[in-house]
Amino acid sequence: MAPISIQLDRISKRFDHTVKGEVYAVREVSLAVEQGELLTLLGPSGCGKSTTLRMIAGFEEPDEGTISIAGKDVTHVLPNRRGIGFVFQNYALFPHLSVFENVAYGLRVQGRDGPAIARAVGDVLELVGLAHYDRQQPHQLSGGEQQRVALARAVVFQPEVLLFDEPLSNLDAKLRVEMREQIRALQKRIGITTVYVTHDQEEAMAISDRIAVMDRGEIVQQGSADQLYYRPASEFVARFIGRTNILPGRVVSAAEIEIEGLRITLATGRATGETVQLVVRPEMIELGPSAGDPVEGRIAARTFLGEKTDYLVTLGGSTLQVSATDHYRRPPLDVGQPVGVRFHPEGLHVLA
Amino acid sequence: MAAGQTASWRRVAADPALLTAILAVWILLLLFVLYPLAHLLERAFFDESGFTLEPLLASLVDSGHQAAFFNSLILATAVGVLGTALGFLFALTAVRAGLSRHWLTFLDAAALLPLVSPPFTTSIAIIFSFGPRGFITHDLLGLTNVSAYGFWSTMSAETLTYFPIAYLTLRPILAAIDPNLEEMAFSLGGSRWRIFRTVTVPLAVPGFANAFLLLFAASLADFATPLILAGNSFPVLPTQAYLQITGLFDFKGGAVLSLILLVPAVAVFLLQRAWVGRRTYVTVTGKVGQRSRSRAIAPWASALLVAACVAVAVIIIYFYALLLIASLVVAFGANNSFTLHHYEVIFTEGLPAIRDTLIIAAIGMPLGGFYGVLVGYLIARRNFPGRRAMELVAMINYALPGTIVGIAYLIAFNDPPVALTGGVLIIVACYVFRYSPTGIRATVALLQQIDRSLEEASSSLGAGSGETFRRITLPLIAPAFFAGLGVVFIRSMTAISATIFLVSISWTLITVRILENMTEMALGPAAAFSVFVIVVVFIVVAGLSAILVRLRAPAAGAAARSFLGG
Ligand SMILES: Nc1ncnc2c1ncn2[C@@H]1O[C@H](COP(=O)(O)OP(=O)(O)OP(=O)(O)O)[C@@H](O)[C@H]1O
Ligand SMILES: [Mg+2]
């Protein structure tokens, strides 16, 4: 395991709220980011992602807890002494400085000499694909170009860590995908420890080594994208990452459960007769002919989406979301048609 | 604005540049705002035996002082009402009469001229027009034995001088009332007069109140106009306090009188803050659609409005023309042959005053500009214990009538430990701390439009707070810097109420020389001085406006406007 680069130890931040008095924006968050890792803070709006990130940067001071970077306690260290590159949602380019001067800013502050600055700035602009843009003013750039300048500015002085606060949310969908690949490639290439904030789960899954899901100021689960997808710790995580069905199941024996009258072989480790919540992803349910099933489902709606066909299927007292990705091989199922519903043990996850 | 960061001394102490700036500002505020005020209070309420209310009570029962108090209130009320009405007339015309750009510029220029003129301009013109040998009373109407002094002339002069404040206050409010709202009422079948009464006027009510209070305060504090025009029959508080000190050398009496003036001034200040603070102008939608010409005003009413405004503008321009002519003839009314003699006088005998004034303005200008930007930045962007207190204290000298500030400075800095009287520093300090609040407010307004992530970006890139301020914030708030600097310059050229107590043999001011000329009835040189001041102010304002235009910063326009608002 690589050494820890950023360590948050039970940090909390409270803000004054005009109606509710003091409220926690971040509550007892602990987090360890390894050297060279890209960790994403993911969560719905207002869950405290930005506040956490801003505390790492030093723009806000935690009310409780400690923050260390590269083994040094920086809890009360000012932002300019932390060695952090920060990329803002609105880019925050200095409007009165050229692209070159924007990128050179950190180096000028460090008092580097002219030729060294010119070399470093030239290299990094090359790296982000803006080699001949150094004389442009920020307002002459497109959104994507501005964001690449912001990125260049944040990495040029070789900071200890790189922080991103929703850097792509002002770009259109296609450019977002392109830029996130660029960011990831650059991050891997220079091997810099990175914390990335987004509320877009797809972006998080695409870019991260590890994701920390936040809800109401707390981290509710950390793990790789597939861990979060296949083994969500809570209904919240299950619903936030991808689409999901949450179904009640009854434990009928040590090795078997029953969902809406269908029996499936699954060892839950729970006592017989207990009711459990099951997470079932839509693409992990199979629809087929209803030959001899004790209970059959009925198609309630169908949406053709190209790469897949989505169905709504009523089964007993539940309505299931089902995605058929093998739809090119069979005729579509019609609304009202009875179908057999099959669950697979590998596609079922029991919530604690 | 600085919400989000909690105010903590630890945070401030970790940041040497910030700590230094906060301490420096507090030391200046203590020395040049609180210390003189404390001295004023001490002089008024303490004698050898300790605390005493006797001078205050004696002053309150003095029938002359009572008269001055009530005269001040009557004058301020009248100026408030008439000035607001006149300002509303101009604002309504500008916003609703569908005037062309040229006409608007003309009206604007005429309305704003009095705000940037030296204090006695209107008074001189009134004497030239309505005095015993006045152009109108004597030459045109053939009247003899008229008096241009007293309540009516004072009130007219102050109304003409200060109504632009009401105009500047009311115009944006009327402009923000969405014409569509009036259109809608109109399409619902309301008569124009009814719509005006039930929609437009009620929406502008908070603006009226604000304009009235601003004018009331301006008139209450005005010293120059009543000194020339009020005469013996109509004493007011600022002039009484002045005479008490310069005529009778009664510092205690002057201090007490100025404190009596403080009561209505503070009341108005608090009322205005409460009123403006609580009101939100619900109709300010932010995006006014098409600026179509509103049909809410009938064509004939429009014509009437324009005619009235033009009439007022013509009076103002007539006054200034009179001033110019008087500066170019031997003795206006008596001997109207052309001469440059008065200009010769002001550039020879009057040269020390011109030189001193320009030196003082030149020193105060950058200091005031920088101070305004620094305090505005601290208030808007940094969080530290005592931020609100700093904001309030920085506004005190601006909100107080100049007479109070002048007397307080005179008393406080006459003796050790801080003996500054007679020097240049005391005058500069008076201007800087009295007129920089415009720059402070312009800075705060500008910073509210600049995302703070710019400064955060700079600090994450390794710049300390001092360096961030210098490299990022300062260039971005340059418009506010120049606006603040401009106001300090204009006021350094034109103010008198506070600094008349602070001039000395070695340092004097043009405005004080104008006053001396007036009392000696040397009206020609007074007019020449006034013309000179107006020309200099015009050149500097034009220069600064050109700089602001070149800066092309997002809020340069707003900052430029605040030149005049202050
Ligand atoms: N400066 C502040 N003053 C008061 N409350 C604040 C402040 N900043 C954040 N908050 C509150 O703290 C909570 C968390 O805010 P934060 O900005 O961290 O959310 P977020 O997860 O980044 O949301 P988003 O995805 O919308 O950016 C919110 O409820 C917000 O209202
Ligand atoms: Mg956020």
Tab-separated table of C-alpha atoms in Angstrom, chain A residues 13 15 54 58-61 63 76-80 82 84-86 88 90 92-97 102 105-106 108-109 153-154 157, chain B residues 3-6 8 10-11 14-16 451-465 467-468 471-473 475-476 552:
chain	number	residue	atom	x	y	z
A	13	LYS	CA	-17.622	22.194	10.132
A	15	PHE	CA	-22.248	27.106	9.661
A	54	ARG	CA	-12.287	23.606	0.927
A	58	GLY	CA	-7.474	25.657	3.802
A	59	PHE	CA	-10.157	28.040	2.577
A	60	GLU	CA	-12.246	26.967	5.548
A	61	GLU	CA	-11.038	25.935	8.940
A	63	ASP	CA	-14.344	23.428	13.905
A	76	HIS	CA	-4.359	25.719	11.037
A	77	VAL	CA	-1.979	26.387	8.170
A	78	LEU	CA	-3.020	29.073	5.670
A	79	PRO	CA	-3.890	27.923	2.125
A	80	ASN	CA	-0.831	29.529	0.592
A	82	ARG	CA	-0.168	24.058	1.911
A	84	ILE	CA	-2.194	22.716	-3.157
A	85	GLY	CA	-3.431	23.063	-6.705
A	86	PHE	CA	-7.140	23.896	-6.784
A	88	PHE	CA	-12.631	25.703	-9.392
A	90	ASN	CA	-16.019	28.561	-12.442
A	92	ALA	CA	-11.442	31.417	-11.495
A	93	LEU	CA	-8.943	32.621	-14.076
A	94	PHE	CA	-7.551	36.050	-13.304
A	95	PRO	CA	-9.385	38.219	-15.837
A	96	HIS	CA	-6.705	40.899	-15.995
A	97	LEU	CA	-3.857	38.491	-16.794
A	102	ASN	CA	-2.324	33.057	-15.243
A	105	TYR	CA	1.242	33.056	-11.305
A	106	GLY	CA	2.284	30.395	-8.808
A	108	ARG	CA	6.066	34.215	-9.961
A	109	VAL	CA	4.878	34.110	-6.367
A	153	ARG	CA	-2.185	26.775	-13.537
A	154	ALA	CA	-2.939	24.333	-10.740
A	157	PHE	CA	4.096	24.607	-9.572
B	3	ALA	CA	-19.827	34.528	5.732
B	4	GLY	CA	-18.506	31.056	5.700
B	5	GLN	CA	-15.242	31.755	7.360
B	6	THR	CA	-15.655	32.034	11.038
B	8	SER	CA	-11.151	33.918	14.650
B	10	ARG	CA	-6.029	32.593	15.452
B	11	ARG	CA	-6.726	32.767	11.746
B	14	ALA	CA	-1.481	33.474	11.360
B	15	ASP	CA	-1.610	36.047	8.593
B	16	PRO	CA	0.837	38.897	9.250
B	451	ASP	CA	-16.130	35.943	-7.187
B	452	ARG	CA	-14.003	35.253	-4.167
B	453	SER	CA	-12.657	32.118	-5.813
B	454	LEU	CA	-10.200	34.417	-7.617
B	455	GLU	CA	-8.574	35.280	-4.324
B	456	GLU	CA	-8.764	31.692	-3.164
B	457	ALA	CA	-7.059	30.605	-6.377
B	458	SER	CA	-4.288	33.081	-5.740
B	459	SER	CA	-3.793	31.908	-2.182
B	460	SER	CA	-3.765	28.249	-3.197
B	461	LEU	CA	-1.029	29.165	-5.658
B	462	GLY	CA	1.104	30.306	-2.779
B	463	ALA	CA	0.383	34.019	-2.486
B	464	GLY	CA	-0.096	35.425	1.010
B	465	SER	CA	-2.970	37.779	1.719
B	467	GLU	CA	0.422	39.578	-2.201
B	468	THR	CA	-3.043	38.447	-3.280
B	471	ARG	CA	-1.584	41.242	-7.509
B	472	ILE	CA	-5.249	40.267	-7.866
B	473	THR	CA	-7.684	42.302	-5.804
B	475	PRO	CA	-6.140	45.578	-10.133
B	476	LEU	CA	-9.704	44.306	-10.140
B	552	ARG	CA	-13.241	48.389	-18.875
